[in-house]
Amino acid sequence: MKAVVLKQYGGVEHFHLVEKHEIIEPKAGQVLIRIRAVGFNPVDYKIRKGNFGGDVPRILGADFAGDCSL
C-alpha cells in the first residue's frame, strides 16, 4: 500500500511517499476499500498548513474512489 504522509505542517516539502503502511482489517459492519484515485482538496490544503491543529504524521486525501468487497 502507498500513502502520502504529512510529517510536519507547512509546505509540500513535508510530504513523504510511504510504500508500505499498516492495513487495518475491517471489523463487523465495515468494509475495506482498494483506493484507485485520490483527490487533494481545499480541506487537505488547510490541514497541510496546520489550520485545524492535531497530531502529525497525517495521511491526506479524504476524497477518493475505489472498489470494495464485502
PDB file of C-alpha atoms in Angstrom, residues 13-70:
ATOM      1  CA  GLU A  13       8.388  19.527   1.068  1.00  0.00           C
ATOM      2  CA  HIS A  14       6.926  17.799   4.146  1.00  0.00           C
ATOM      3  CA  PHE A  15       5.054  15.231   2.018  1.00  0.00           C
ATOM      4  CA  HIS A  16       6.609  11.774   2.069  1.00  0.00           C
ATOM      5  CA  LEU A  17       5.584   8.805  -0.063  1.00  0.00           C
ATOM      6  CA  VAL A  18       5.391   5.732   2.152  1.00  0.00           C
ATOM      7  CA  GLU A  19       5.467   2.447   0.241  1.00  0.00           C
ATOM      8  CA  LYS A  20       4.042   0.260   2.991  1.00  0.00           C
ATOM      9  CA  HIS A  21       1.542   1.480   5.504  1.00  0.00           C
ATOM     10  CA  GLU A  22      -0.403  -0.560   8.034  1.00  0.00           C
ATOM     11  CA  ILE A  23      -3.538  -2.129   6.562  1.00  0.00           C
ATOM     12  CA  ILE A  24      -6.279  -2.332   9.165  1.00  0.00           C
ATOM     13  CA  GLU A  25      -8.609  -5.309   8.860  1.00  0.00           C
ATOM     14  CA  PRO A  26     -12.274  -4.267   8.756  1.00  0.00           C
ATOM     15  CA  LYS A  27     -14.497  -5.106  11.713  1.00  0.00           C
ATOM     16  CA  ALA A  28     -18.168  -6.110  11.645  1.00  0.00           C
ATOM     17  CA  GLY A  29     -20.170  -3.509   9.740  1.00  0.00           C
ATOM     18  CA  GLN A  30     -17.077  -2.068   7.991  1.00  0.00           C
ATOM     19  CA  VAL A  31     -15.602  -2.552   4.506  1.00  0.00           C
ATOM     20  CA  LEU A  32     -12.055  -2.473   3.141  1.00  0.00           C
ATOM     21  CA  ILE A  33     -11.713  -0.227   0.075  1.00  0.00           C
ATOM     22  CA  ARG A  34      -8.989  -0.578  -2.535  1.00  0.00           C
ATOM     23  CA  ILE A  35      -8.402   3.044  -3.481  1.00  0.00           C
ATOM     24  CA  ARG A  36      -7.904   3.686  -7.198  1.00  0.00           C
ATOM     25  CA  ALA A  37      -7.810   7.515  -7.199  1.00  0.00           C
ATOM     26  CA  VAL A  38      -7.483  10.218  -4.553  1.00  0.00           C
ATOM     27  CA  GLY A  39      -8.020  13.951  -4.622  1.00  0.00           C
ATOM     28  CA  PHE A  40      -6.316  16.786  -2.773  1.00  0.00           C
ATOM     29  CA  ASN A  41      -8.958  19.395  -1.966  1.00  0.00           C
ATOM     30  CA  PRO A  42      -9.113  22.715  -0.062  1.00  0.00           C
ATOM     31  CA  VAL A  43      -9.599  20.945   3.275  1.00  0.00           C
ATOM     32  CA  ASP A  44      -6.378  18.969   2.709  1.00  0.00           C
ATOM     33  CA  TYR A  45      -4.598  22.224   1.886  1.00  0.00           C
ATOM     34  CA  LYS A  46      -5.785  23.761   5.161  1.00  0.00           C
ATOM     35  CA  ILE A  47      -4.764  20.647   7.109  1.00  0.00           C
ATOM     36  CA  ARG A  48      -1.322  20.811   5.468  1.00  0.00           C
ATOM     37  CA  LYS A  49      -0.959  24.404   6.645  1.00  0.00           C
ATOM     38  CA  GLY A  50      -1.900  23.376  10.222  1.00  0.00           C
ATOM     39  CA  ASN A  51      -5.169  25.353  10.340  1.00  0.00           C
ATOM     40  CA  PHE A  52      -7.011  22.621  12.265  1.00  0.00           C
ATOM     41  CA  GLY A  53      -4.173  21.523  14.540  1.00  0.00           C
ATOM     42  CA  GLY A  54      -3.941  17.887  15.530  1.00  0.00           C
ATOM     43  CA  ASP A  55      -1.088  15.437  15.586  1.00  0.00           C
ATOM     44  CA  VAL A  56       1.259  14.608  12.750  1.00  0.00           C
ATOM     45  CA  PRO A  57       2.050  12.413  10.899  1.00  0.00           C
ATOM     46  CA  ARG A  58      -1.200  12.517   8.922  1.00  0.00           C
ATOM     47  CA  ILE A  59      -2.387  10.949   5.707  1.00  0.00           C
ATOM     48  CA  LEU A  60      -4.078  13.455   3.407  1.00  0.00           C
ATOM     49  CA  GLY A  61      -6.623  12.803   0.668  1.00  0.00           C
ATOM     50  CA  ALA A  62     -10.030  12.125   2.193  1.00  0.00           C
ATOM     51  CA  ASP A  63     -11.729  12.298  -1.233  1.00  0.00           C
ATOM     52  CA  PHE A  64     -11.204   9.000  -3.003  1.00  0.00           C
ATOM     53  CA  ALA A  65     -12.712   6.470  -5.360  1.00  0.00           C
ATOM     54  CA  GLY A  66     -12.174   2.745  -5.363  1.00  0.00           C
ATOM     55  CA  ASP A  67     -13.514  -0.778  -5.105  1.00  0.00           C
ATOM     56  CA  CYS A  68     -14.788  -2.540  -2.025  1.00  0.00           C
ATOM     57  CA  SER A  69     -15.566  -6.148  -1.283  1.00  0.00           C
ATOM     58  CA  LEU A  70     -17.996  -7.229   1.395  1.00  0.00           C
TER      59      LEU A  70
END
